[in-house]
Amino acid sequence: MADKDFPAPVAWADDRLGIGKIGKKNLRKVFPDHWSFMLGEIALYSFIILLLSGVFLTLWFKPSMAEVEYQGSYSLLKGLHMSEAYASALDISFDIRGGLLMRQIHHWAAVLFVASMMVHLLRIFFTGAFRKPRELNWVIGFGMLFLGIIEGFIGYGLPDDLLSGTGLRITQGMIQASPVVGTWMSFFIFGGEFPGDDFVPRFFTIHVLLIPGLILALVTAHLFLVVYHKHTQYPGPGRTEKNVVGYPLMPVYMAKAGGFFFVVFGITALMGALLQINPIWLYGPYNPAEVTAGSQPDWYMGWLEGSVRIMPGFESEFWGITLSWNLIIPALLIPPAFVTLVALYPFIEQWITGDKREHHLLDRPRNMPTRTGIGAAFITFYGLLWIGGGNDLIATHFGISLNSVTWFLRVAVFLGPVLAFWAARRIAISLQRADNERLLHGLESGVIMRSPDGEYTEKHTPISKYEAYELTARERILPLEVGPETDENGVAAPHRGIKKVRAALSRFYFADAVQKPTREEIEAAHSHGHGHGDHDELGHSDEAEVEAGEATTREQVTKH
């Protein structure tokens, strides 16, 4: 579009900012289309909803621990002494027009924000979208998830009701379990003895300024890297490591994204209107002498509480310092170790496999059985700890001994991930074998034929060229080799021990993985005669790619 075609305000801005050139390049950028890519969009739109609803709540919430006498509309608490923070939260719920709706929209959006980020990261993990050059984006995404969980927990504590106060009391105990610095940290955060007079103002500042600013910066960096690296895509006809097959940002994706945002906003508003969440008026103001029976944190903090609940209680003393291992291990050691392992996984896998190539095509989870098994083990570990966070309610509702539930989880948290790894890995390998069988021999037709010598065989029907391409759009993988002990000059190879460990891990990683058939193996299978007819019906990856390129519509653009 020439400058003269711009409306006057746009032409004025283009003369000074050069937005025409920027827009011409980026607004036509191509993005692939798949439903799973919407998970990241849900996270983004939930964050926008959080910002909008949070601004509304900030106008009326009073972040103060000053004691007041409640005189609002909720008669059951009238005349009761409470913090100004809790009183203002009640006023928002009962006396501000639309306040309760906005509170519940804000809370549901927070739940949806964390949930969508988790599922989005799982999609990235199982499809290998974290591989080079996207390792940094994986770390950024995981950082957003971590900040989102912290942000949600801090917001959960702001109303100063009995439920949130119980959660904060548990957190304060975990902080105090830190050797040497625990007491100092607790006094710094809460402004003295718990609950102190300063934690609500401090939490409020962190909740509305610091963490949202950090998340916004990470979102910007994340989206910039998505555009810079180009979006990953699933294997399919016409799709290679060097192109993107999809639709342009403008006008297709702009229209779709705008519509999808209002869908997410509408569903969140509907949940806020119809589904009650966090009814703080039922809990009353926080009192350190009281504890809410059956209290549960928001679901994304359940795994941390579960790790504390199932840990046996024991402690030791060294040089006058008491170490409470029942808190240090589950609260201060296991969560950081788990988070660090997941955040660094792309680099760990790259070191084990030796794969430092760029990848823009996604893996099918079945084609990386060990990674799929590791993901299943992580999910099982997290899920068992999450169940542990509600061990009392499980025991109460199902009439089971609390000790039985706790001891079962203590054992299952070690055995469960191992069994999940083994089962998921074997299932993935079985699916690989089924794919190879379909690729080599086609599909069973149910038609039985008899040969002249009396042998009965079943006729197989060929799969399409497009399906054959998808099944072969992966690389044959081989484990790393240790290499010779000496070089050509007879000098011992350096780091021999590390190379042996790496080779052993590589053999474990690729053990029992089913390699895709070679072209010769496919041709040999077809030449043996399985009732396919012309074996070219199955096609090869290069033929399927050519045909797919011819079938690409004008709207579905391929951009190099």
XYZ file of C-alpha atoms in Angstrom:
560
model
C 0.000 0.000 0.000
C 1.432 3.365 -0.941
C 1.579 6.207 1.527
C -1.166 8.035 -0.349
C -3.520 5.112 0.316
C -3.220 5.525 4.073
C -5.865 7.502 5.975
C -4.525 10.900 7.027
C -3.819 9.973 10.711
C -2.070 6.761 9.678
C -0.041 8.555 7.006
C 1.000 11.158 9.608
C 2.193 8.405 11.991
C 3.895 6.527 9.143
C 5.936 9.586 8.205
C 7.322 9.742 11.735
C 7.421 6.105 12.879
C 7.712 4.076 9.682
C 4.803 1.829 10.671
C 3.989 1.127 7.031
C 7.189 -0.820 6.422
C 6.888 -2.639 9.748
C 3.282 -3.541 9.114
C 3.851 -4.665 5.541
C 6.404 -7.227 6.694
C 4.843 -8.455 9.911
C 1.112 -8.269 9.274
C 1.493 -10.788 6.447
C 3.577 -13.184 8.526
C 2.308 -16.751 8.207
C 1.230 -18.888 11.161
C 0.233 -22.570 11.065
C -3.224 -23.609 12.172
C -3.890 -26.250 14.853
C -6.263 -26.326 17.802
C -3.475 -26.992 20.320
C -1.840 -23.655 19.452
C -4.850 -21.953 21.048
C -3.686 -23.010 24.522
C -1.090 -20.256 24.525
C -3.710 -17.792 23.306
C -5.988 -18.717 26.215
C -3.139 -17.942 28.620
C -2.529 -14.570 26.940
C -6.200 -13.601 26.931
C -6.628 -14.710 30.558
C -3.753 -12.434 31.508
C -5.446 -9.522 29.725
C -8.679 -10.271 31.616
C -6.701 -10.318 34.857
C -5.257 -6.892 34.117
C -8.657 -5.406 33.248
C -10.529 -6.891 36.212
C -7.584 -6.142 38.522
C -7.733 -2.438 37.664
C -11.420 -2.420 38.643
C -10.749 -4.136 41.976
C -7.802 -1.853 42.763
C -10.121 1.169 42.761
C -11.994 -0.095 45.840
C -9.667 -2.474 47.655
C -7.879 -0.943 50.662
C -4.521 -2.645 51.315
C -4.389 -1.896 55.025
C -4.173 -3.990 58.199
C -5.742 -1.221 60.291
C -8.530 -2.570 62.492
C -12.079 -1.355 61.715
C -15.593 -2.319 62.762
C -17.581 -3.735 59.867
C -20.843 -1.910 59.143
C -21.542 -3.157 55.643
C -24.464 -5.006 54.094
C -23.519 -8.532 55.183
C -25.451 -8.696 58.455
C -23.773 -11.875 59.802
C -20.460 -10.023 60.168
C -21.854 -6.592 61.124
C -20.162 -5.126 64.173
C -17.233 -7.518 63.995
C -13.702 -6.131 64.195
C -11.542 -6.935 61.182
C -8.777 -5.531 59.018
C -9.569 -2.769 56.576
C -8.447 -5.076 53.758
C -11.066 -7.692 54.637
C -13.773 -5.047 55.138
C -13.066 -3.534 51.713
C -13.172 -7.013 50.123
C -16.618 -7.505 51.679
C -17.709 -4.087 50.418
C -16.603 -5.009 46.895
C -18.620 -8.224 47.167
C -21.859 -6.736 48.551
C -21.905 -2.940 48.205
C -20.101 -2.118 44.932
C -22.249 -2.587 41.844
C -20.785 -5.488 39.866
C -18.062 -5.956 42.453
C -18.724 -9.617 43.237
C -18.892 -10.430 39.527
C -15.540 -8.744 38.932
C -13.994 -10.499 41.948
C -15.087 -13.876 40.654
C -14.060 -13.104 37.067
C -10.640 -12.118 38.398
C -10.304 -15.317 40.413
C -11.514 -17.595 37.599
C -9.213 -15.844 35.137
C -6.282 -16.502 37.499
C -7.169 -20.192 37.653
C -7.546 -20.332 33.865
C -4.282 -18.433 33.357
C -2.224 -20.934 35.339
C -4.072 -23.966 33.947
C -3.671 -22.897 30.311
C 0.035 -22.170 30.814
C 0.536 -25.619 32.312
C -1.263 -27.408 29.485
C 0.495 -25.215 26.917
C 3.897 -26.170 28.344
C 2.880 -29.836 28.322
C 2.027 -29.538 24.629
C 5.408 -27.956 23.985
C 7.174 -30.676 25.987
C 5.530 -33.697 24.392
C 5.927 -32.366 20.843
C 9.542 -31.257 21.286
C 8.798 -27.601 20.532
C 11.467 -26.624 23.072
C 14.370 -27.816 20.905
C 16.864 -25.498 19.254
C 16.393 -22.583 18.677
C 13.579 -22.342 21.254
C 15.321 -23.375 24.471
C 15.290 -19.797 25.776
C 11.587 -19.465 25.030
C 10.944 -22.613 27.075
C 12.754 -21.043 30.042
C 10.786 -17.806 29.561
C 7.506 -19.714 29.416
C 8.358 -21.682 32.532
C 9.330 -18.426 34.254
C 5.893 -17.016 33.420
C 4.249 -20.098 34.913
C 6.303 -19.779 38.099
C 5.495 -16.067 38.427
C 1.830 -16.767 37.689
C 1.663 -19.278 40.553
C 3.362 -16.839 42.955
C 1.085 -14.039 41.774
C -1.996 -16.177 42.333
C -0.917 -17.179 45.826
C -0.183 -13.578 46.843
C -3.551 -12.436 45.503
C -5.201 -15.284 47.398
C -3.778 -13.857 50.646
C -4.800 -10.208 50.134
C -8.435 -10.350 51.440
C -7.113 -11.346 54.905
C -9.922 -13.850 55.491
C -9.566 -16.961 57.648
C -8.917 -19.304 54.706
C -6.140 -17.221 53.181
C -4.696 -16.547 56.620
C -4.453 -20.294 57.247
C -2.512 -20.668 53.999
C -0.218 -17.797 54.929
C 0.396 -19.355 58.338
C 1.565 -22.565 56.623
C 3.790 -20.500 54.334
C 5.250 -18.649 57.300
C 6.133 -21.980 58.896
C 7.934 -23.041 55.713
C 9.857 -19.747 55.657
C 10.897 -20.140 59.290
C 12.166 -23.664 58.528
C 14.941 -22.118 56.418
C 18.172 -22.637 58.369
C 19.762 -19.515 59.894
C 17.823 -16.923 57.853
C 14.273 -18.243 58.335
C 13.302 -16.041 61.275
C 14.791 -12.920 59.699
C 12.950 -13.580 56.428
C 9.654 -14.087 58.264
C 10.041 -10.800 60.156
C 10.963 -9.002 56.934
C 7.957 -10.304 54.976
C 5.318 -9.902 57.684
C 6.752 -6.857 59.431
C 7.212 -8.564 62.778
C 5.495 -11.474 64.470
C 2.925 -13.183 62.287
C 0.570 -11.903 61.000
C 2.140 -8.491 61.512
C 0.851 -5.166 60.204
C 2.685 -4.851 56.908
C 2.138 -7.968 54.820
C -1.062 -6.812 53.069
C 0.428 -3.493 51.836
C 3.624 -5.281 50.788
C 1.765 -8.129 49.086
C -0.505 -5.605 47.352
C 2.432 -3.715 45.845
C 4.019 -6.941 44.637
C 0.667 -8.211 43.324
C -0.374 -5.159 41.314
C 2.999 -3.752 40.226
C 6.067 -5.976 40.454
C 4.947 -9.408 39.286
C 2.470 -8.188 36.592
C 5.270 -6.016 35.201
C 7.642 -8.976 35.097
C 5.018 -11.206 33.466
C 4.232 -8.505 30.897
C 7.930 -8.198 30.047
C 8.241 -11.980 29.670
C 5.095 -12.139 27.524
C 6.583 -9.502 25.224
C 9.889 -11.371 24.981
C 8.049 -14.666 24.426
C 5.936 -13.321 21.566
C 8.933 -11.599 19.993
C 10.852 -14.889 19.941
C 7.833 -16.726 18.504
C 7.768 -14.274 15.608
C 11.549 -14.239 15.206
C 12.001 -18.020 15.224
C 8.724 -18.594 13.300
C 6.039 -20.861 14.680
C 6.494 -24.612 14.907
C 4.151 -26.825 12.902
C 3.056 -30.432 12.869
C 4.439 -32.696 10.113
C 2.270 -32.860 7.040
C 2.282 -32.543 3.273
C 4.211 -29.506 2.103
C 5.643 -28.771 5.552
C 9.394 -28.854 6.013
C 11.986 -27.558 8.450
C 12.503 -24.522 6.193
C 8.985 -23.197 5.664
C 5.711 -22.439 7.396
C 2.398 -23.522 5.914
C -0.576 -21.626 7.261
C -2.494 -18.372 7.092
C -1.290 -14.750 7.286
C -1.607 -12.748 10.468
C -3.650 -10.084 8.681
C -6.531 -10.475 8.045
C -7.062 -14.162 8.899
C -5.446 -14.536 12.303
C -6.313 -11.037 13.474
C -9.991 -11.864 12.955
C -9.675 -15.302 14.535
C -7.678 -13.996 17.505
C -10.144 -11.177 18.127
C -13.072 -13.557 18.063
C -11.320 -16.078 20.274
C -10.494 -13.380 22.836
C -14.180 -12.556 23.224
C -14.994 -16.258 23.495
C -12.504 -16.624 26.366
C -13.761 -13.400 27.957
C -17.377 -14.533 27.613
C -16.748 -17.959 29.142
C -14.787 -16.408 32.014
C -17.592 -13.904 32.644
C -20.142 -16.727 32.557
C -18.110 -18.687 35.104
C -17.824 -15.577 37.285
C -21.577 -15.058 37.146
C -22.718 -18.652 37.723
C -19.944 -20.505 39.566
C -19.108 -19.340 43.073
C -15.427 -19.199 43.974
C -13.720 -18.053 47.190
C -16.768 -16.873 49.219
C -14.689 -14.941 51.776
C -17.762 -13.896 53.789
C -18.254 -17.513 54.891
C -14.795 -17.724 56.443
C -14.743 -14.545 58.496
C -11.683 -12.370 59.239
C -8.344 -13.989 59.960
C -7.569 -14.790 63.578
C -4.226 -16.469 64.392
C -5.996 -18.501 67.103
C -8.372 -20.107 64.582
C -7.904 -22.470 61.645
C -10.384 -23.197 58.864
C -11.330 -26.884 58.967
C -10.745 -28.709 55.683
C -8.966 -25.692 54.215
C -7.478 -26.141 50.757
C -5.319 -23.760 48.719
C -5.986 -22.971 45.084
C -5.344 -26.105 43.048
C -1.997 -24.977 41.619
C -0.527 -24.773 45.156
C -1.909 -28.169 46.161
C 1.211 -30.101 45.160
C 3.398 -28.040 47.499
C 1.040 -28.558 50.422
C 0.776 -32.243 49.546
C 4.537 -32.686 49.719
C 4.471 -31.211 53.233
C 1.525 -33.309 54.383
C 2.907 -36.697 53.358
C 6.416 -36.050 54.676
C 7.167 -37.881 57.953
C 7.918 -35.545 60.828
C 11.509 -35.551 62.016
C 14.145 -32.983 62.849
C 17.730 -32.754 64.040
C 19.951 -30.207 65.756
C 23.450 -29.076 64.781
C 25.465 -26.474 66.723
C 22.338 -25.138 68.377
C 20.410 -24.849 65.078
C 17.269 -26.970 64.730
C 16.684 -28.387 61.240
C 13.053 -29.373 60.604
C 13.529 -31.895 57.799
C 9.767 -32.448 57.561
C 9.601 -28.901 56.116
C 13.055 -28.397 54.612
C 12.854 -31.425 52.301
C 9.287 -31.063 50.955
C 9.090 -27.256 50.942
C 12.636 -25.986 50.418
C 14.423 -28.772 48.524
C 11.965 -30.803 46.418
C 10.095 -27.876 44.745
C 13.256 -25.988 43.651
C 14.840 -29.247 42.434
C 11.696 -30.181 40.488
C 11.336 -26.700 38.968
C 15.029 -26.527 38.027
C 14.967 -29.956 36.397
C 11.933 -29.076 34.271
C 13.299 -25.644 33.319
C 16.650 -27.103 32.203
C 15.208 -30.158 30.464
C 15.791 -28.855 26.882
C 19.502 -28.498 27.603
C 19.652 -31.894 29.328
C 17.992 -33.653 26.396
C 20.222 -31.846 23.908
C 23.328 -32.976 25.820
C 22.147 -36.597 26.000
C 21.074 -36.894 22.367
C 23.774 -34.664 20.868
C 21.100 -33.097 18.660
C 22.071 -29.453 18.090
C 20.190 -28.932 14.829
C 17.341 -26.465 14.426
C 13.864 -28.006 14.556
C 10.699 -26.390 13.283
C 8.640 -29.555 12.730
C 7.057 -30.994 15.849
C 7.439 -34.569 17.041
C 4.544 -36.927 17.486
C 4.827 -38.010 21.154
C 4.923 -41.678 20.140
C 8.059 -41.075 18.068
C 10.025 -40.034 21.184
C 9.037 -42.767 23.646
C 11.526 -41.897 26.380
C 10.592 -38.213 26.409
C 6.925 -39.193 26.519
C 7.645 -41.517 29.435
C 9.534 -38.779 31.290
C 6.586 -36.425 30.784
C 4.175 -39.046 32.134
C 6.454 -39.528 35.163
C 6.502 -35.770 35.847
C 2.708 -35.574 35.613
C 2.279 -38.570 37.928
C 4.685 -37.122 40.495
C 2.885 -33.779 40.429
C -0.548 -35.424 40.562
C 0.270 -37.618 43.565
C 1.587 -34.637 45.520
C -1.511 -32.702 44.481
C -3.721 -35.507 45.822
C -1.695 -35.409 49.026
C -2.759 -31.789 49.511
C -6.310 -33.069 50.089
C -5.544 -36.265 52.002
C -7.852 -35.261 54.864
C -10.815 -34.659 52.563
C -10.157 -37.892 50.660
C -10.150 -39.797 53.945
C -13.345 -38.076 55.112
C -15.348 -38.432 51.883
C -14.379 -42.029 51.148
C -14.355 -43.286 54.715
C -10.670 -44.257 54.609
C -8.127 -43.957 57.368
C -6.083 -40.766 57.037
C -2.944 -42.714 57.911
C -3.686 -45.232 55.150
C -4.067 -42.459 52.566
C -0.854 -40.791 53.724
C 1.215 -43.998 53.715
C -0.127 -44.976 50.306
C 0.971 -41.621 48.895
C 4.382 -41.900 50.565
C 4.994 -45.126 48.657
C 3.198 -44.129 45.441
C 5.164 -40.897 45.041
C 8.262 -43.037 44.433
C 6.737 -45.994 42.549
C 4.063 -44.107 40.585
C 6.403 -42.062 38.354
C 8.471 -45.182 37.545
C 5.379 -47.174 36.545
C 4.006 -44.230 34.560
C 7.330 -43.872 32.722
C 7.424 -47.567 31.830
C 3.759 -47.728 30.748
C 3.840 -44.547 28.630
C 7.105 -45.603 26.976
C 5.798 -49.068 26.092
C 2.550 -47.630 24.728
C 4.489 -45.163 22.556
C 6.692 -47.952 21.189
C 3.608 -50.069 20.437
C 2.060 -47.166 18.532
C 5.295 -46.771 16.559
C 5.150 -50.421 15.543
C 1.509 -50.045 14.527
C 2.448 -47.055 12.354
C 5.223 -49.007 10.656
C 2.856 -51.926 10.041
C 0.333 -49.581 8.437
C 3.055 -47.939 6.360
C 4.524 -51.229 5.107
C 1.396 -53.310 4.700
C -1.520 -50.902 4.578
C -4.823 -51.403 6.358
C -6.719 -54.629 6.876
C -9.715 -54.694 4.569
C -11.534 -57.747 5.951
C -11.489 -59.318 2.491
C -10.103 -62.885 2.586
C -8.500 -64.290 -0.565
C -7.483 -67.851 -1.413
C -4.421 -68.569 -3.518
C -4.212 -71.430 -6.079
C -2.241 -73.522 -3.582
C -4.971 -73.137 -0.941
C -3.394 -70.450 1.233
C -5.747 -67.885 2.745
C -4.612 -64.267 3.065
C -6.316 -61.008 3.893
C -6.282 -58.218 1.364
C -4.772 -54.951 2.573
C -5.766 -51.516 1.336
C -3.095 -48.841 0.867
C -2.953 -45.719 2.994
C -3.000 -42.327 1.315
C 0.135 -40.490 0.271
C -0.645 -37.784 2.807
C -0.831 -40.252 5.687
C 2.328 -41.951 4.442
C 4.114 -38.605 4.471
C 3.022 -37.880 8.042
C 4.227 -41.311 9.182
C 7.634 -40.871 7.542
C 8.205 -37.190 8.400
C 10.726 -38.048 11.101
C 14.377 -38.914 11.231
C 16.064 -42.191 12.027
C 17.709 -41.802 15.419
C 20.863 -43.465 16.666
C 22.474 -43.295 20.104
C 25.809 -41.551 20.583
C 28.998 -43.578 20.415
C 31.859 -43.217 22.878
C 34.513 -43.039 20.141
C 38.099 -44.276 20.166
C 40.114 -44.136 23.372
C 42.990 -42.336 21.611
C 43.255 -39.948 18.695
C 45.342 -40.479 15.553
C 48.471 -39.458 17.468
C 47.913 -41.986 20.248
C 46.928 -39.329 22.783
C 44.205 -40.401 25.194
C 40.854 -38.787 24.415
C 39.886 -36.162 27.031
C 36.794 -36.448 29.238
C 36.499 -40.157 28.543
C 34.413 -40.800 31.665
C 31.871 -38.093 30.836
C 31.566 -39.415 27.272
C 30.841 -42.906 28.585
C 28.105 -41.573 30.843
C 26.648 -39.547 27.974
C 26.723 -42.547 25.628
C 25.028 -44.741 28.250
C 22.291 -42.149 28.758
C 21.886 -41.845 24.982
C 21.484 -45.629 24.635
C 18.868 -45.566 27.388
C 17.083 -42.614 25.763
C 16.822 -44.320 22.368
C 16.496 -47.894 23.641
C 13.800 -49.954 21.856
C 12.717 -46.961 19.747
C 11.269 -48.161 16.464
C 13.063 -46.670 13.474
C 10.992 -45.562 10.524
C 11.286 -47.861 7.490
C 13.726 -46.930 4.769
C 12.609 -46.463 1.182
C 14.133 -49.843 0.327
C 12.193 -51.562 3.133
C 8.926 -50.023 1.913
C 9.591 -51.086 -1.672
C 10.560 -54.596 -0.536
C 7.348 -54.915 1.498
C 5.254 -53.822 -1.468
C 7.036 -56.079 -3.898
C 6.148 -59.130 -1.785
C 2.519 -58.532 -2.662
C -0.034 -57.804 0.043
C -2.951 -57.018 -2.166
C -2.035 -53.347 -2.440
C -2.118 -53.119 -6.172
C 0.334 -50.497 -7.395
C 2.755 -49.903 -4.485
C 3.110 -46.281 -5.525
C -0.272 -45.720 -3.896
C 1.578 -45.459 -0.594
C 3.959 -42.938 -2.018
C 7.121 -41.531 -0.500
C 7.802 -38.376 1.405
C 9.198 -36.502 -1.578
C 6.226 -37.405 -3.790
C 3.726 -36.514 -1.083
C 5.410 -33.182 -0.533
C 5.199 -32.297 -4.225
C 1.541 -33.250 -4.374
C 0.798 -31.317 -1.205
C 2.476 -28.262 -2.664
C 0.203 -28.479 -5.693
C -2.844 -28.819 -3.449
C -2.036 -25.779 -1.313
C -4.796 -23.200 -1.681
C -4.304 -19.509 -2.262
C -5.347 -18.723 1.317
C -2.973 -21.271 2.826
C 0.337 -19.562 2.214
C 3.796 -21.130 2.410
C 6.427 -18.658 3.584
C 10.172 -19.327 3.618
